[in-house]
Short mmCIF file of C-alpha atoms in Angstrom, two decimals:
data_model
loop_
_atom_site.label_atom_id
_atom_site.label_comp_id
_atom_site.label_asym_id
_atom_site.label_seq_id
_atom_site.Cartn_x
_atom_site.Cartn_y
_atom_site.Cartn_z
CA ALA A 1481 -27.18 7.17 1.32
CA LEU A 1482 -24.50 9.29 -0.34
CA SER A 1483 -23.96 9.93 -4.00
CA ARG A 1484 -20.63 8.90 -5.45
CA SER A 1485 -19.38 12.47 -5.65
CA GLN A 1486 -20.49 13.17 -2.05
CA LEU A 1487 -18.62 10.08 -0.90
CA HIS A 1488 -15.45 11.22 -2.68
CA ARG A 1489 -15.74 14.70 -1.13
CA LYS A 1490 -16.32 13.26 2.35
CA ILE A 1491 -13.31 10.93 2.08
CA LYS A 1492 -11.15 13.82 0.85
CA PHE A 1493 -12.35 16.02 3.73
CA LEU A 1494 -11.79 13.37 6.41
CA THR A 1495 -8.46 11.96 5.22
CA GLY A 1496 -6.94 14.64 3.01
CA LEU A 1497 -6.48 11.95 0.34
CA SER A 1498 -8.39 11.17 -2.82
CA THR A 1499 -10.32 7.91 -2.81
CA SER A 1500 -7.77 6.14 -5.00
CA ALA A 1501 -4.85 7.46 -2.92
CA LEU A 1502 -6.58 6.23 0.26
CA MET A 1503 -7.09 2.77 -1.24
CA THR A 1504 -3.43 2.66 -2.31
CA LYS A 1505 -2.32 3.68 1.19
CA ILE A 1506 -4.48 0.99 2.81
CA ARG A 1507 -3.22 -1.70 0.41
CA LEU A 1508 0.41 -0.70 0.99
CA ASP A 1509 -0.06 -0.62 4.78
CA LEU A 1510 -1.47 -4.16 4.63
CA ALA A 1511 1.40 -5.23 2.38
CA TYR A 1512 3.89 -3.76 4.88
CA SER A 1513 2.36 -5.93 7.59
CA GLU A 1514 2.51 -8.98 5.34
CA ILE A 1515 6.16 -8.30 4.42
CA THR A 1516 7.16 -8.19 8.07
CA ASN A 1517 5.11 -11.22 9.15
CA SER A 1518 5.32 -13.58 6.18
CA THR A 1519 7.86 -15.60 4.26
CA LEU A 1520 6.11 -15.01 0.91
CA SER A 1521 8.19 -13.40 -1.80
CA ILE A 1522 7.74 -9.70 -2.52
CA GLY A 1523 6.19 -10.56 -5.89
CA GLU A 1524 3.64 -12.89 -4.28
CA ILE A 1525 2.72 -10.20 -1.77
CA ALA A 1526 2.33 -7.67 -4.59
CA TYR A 1527 -0.07 -10.01 -6.41
CA GLN A 1528 -1.91 -10.79 -3.18
CA PHE A 1529 -2.73 -7.10 -2.72
CA GLY A 1530 -3.87 -6.53 -6.29
CA TYR A 1531 -0.73 -5.31 -8.01
CA ASN A 1532 -0.17 -7.07 -11.34
CA ASP A 1533 3.30 -5.60 -11.73
CA PRO A 1534 5.75 -6.09 -8.85
CA THR A 1535 7.88 -3.24 -10.21
CA ASN A 1536 4.98 -0.81 -9.89
CA PHE A 1537 4.27 -2.16 -6.40
CA THR A 1538 7.89 -1.53 -5.39
CA LYS A 1539 7.78 2.00 -6.81
CA LEU A 1540 4.60 2.88 -4.88
CA TYR A 1541 5.89 1.17 -1.74
CA LYS A 1542 9.15 3.12 -1.84
CA LYS A 1543 7.24 6.37 -2.36
CA GLN A 1544 5.19 5.73 0.79
CA PHE A 1545 7.80 4.16 3.09
CA GLN A 1546 11.07 5.63 1.70
CA GLU A 1547 12.54 2.14 1.32
CA THR A 1548 11.96 -0.85 -0.92
CA PRO A 1549 10.01 -3.88 0.32
CA SER A 1550 13.25 -5.89 0.35
CA GLU A 1551 14.95 -3.27 2.51
CA THR A 1552 12.00 -3.39 4.92
CA ARG A 1553 12.22 -7.15 5.19
CA LYS A 1554 16.00 -7.08 5.75
CA ARG A 1555 15.65 -4.36 8.40
CA LEU A 1556 12.79 -5.91 10.37
CA VAL A 1557 13.09 -9.66 9.85
CA LYS A 1558 16.28 -11.08 11.27
#
């Protein structure tokens, strides 16, 4: 039984990330797993994880993993 602001403070304290940044990190981590284990296109994976713009997905992905989703797939899937 936490208020919304208490929940946000607790998440920030425990993870060091804001609530939205934590959700983005989780979604991108799941997308990383899907990219390495699936034959779906990068665009389909972006839509699957709630990104309506594959370009924005790629930008956020590159910011977190220092490589594009395509580079990840080429590096890990042979």
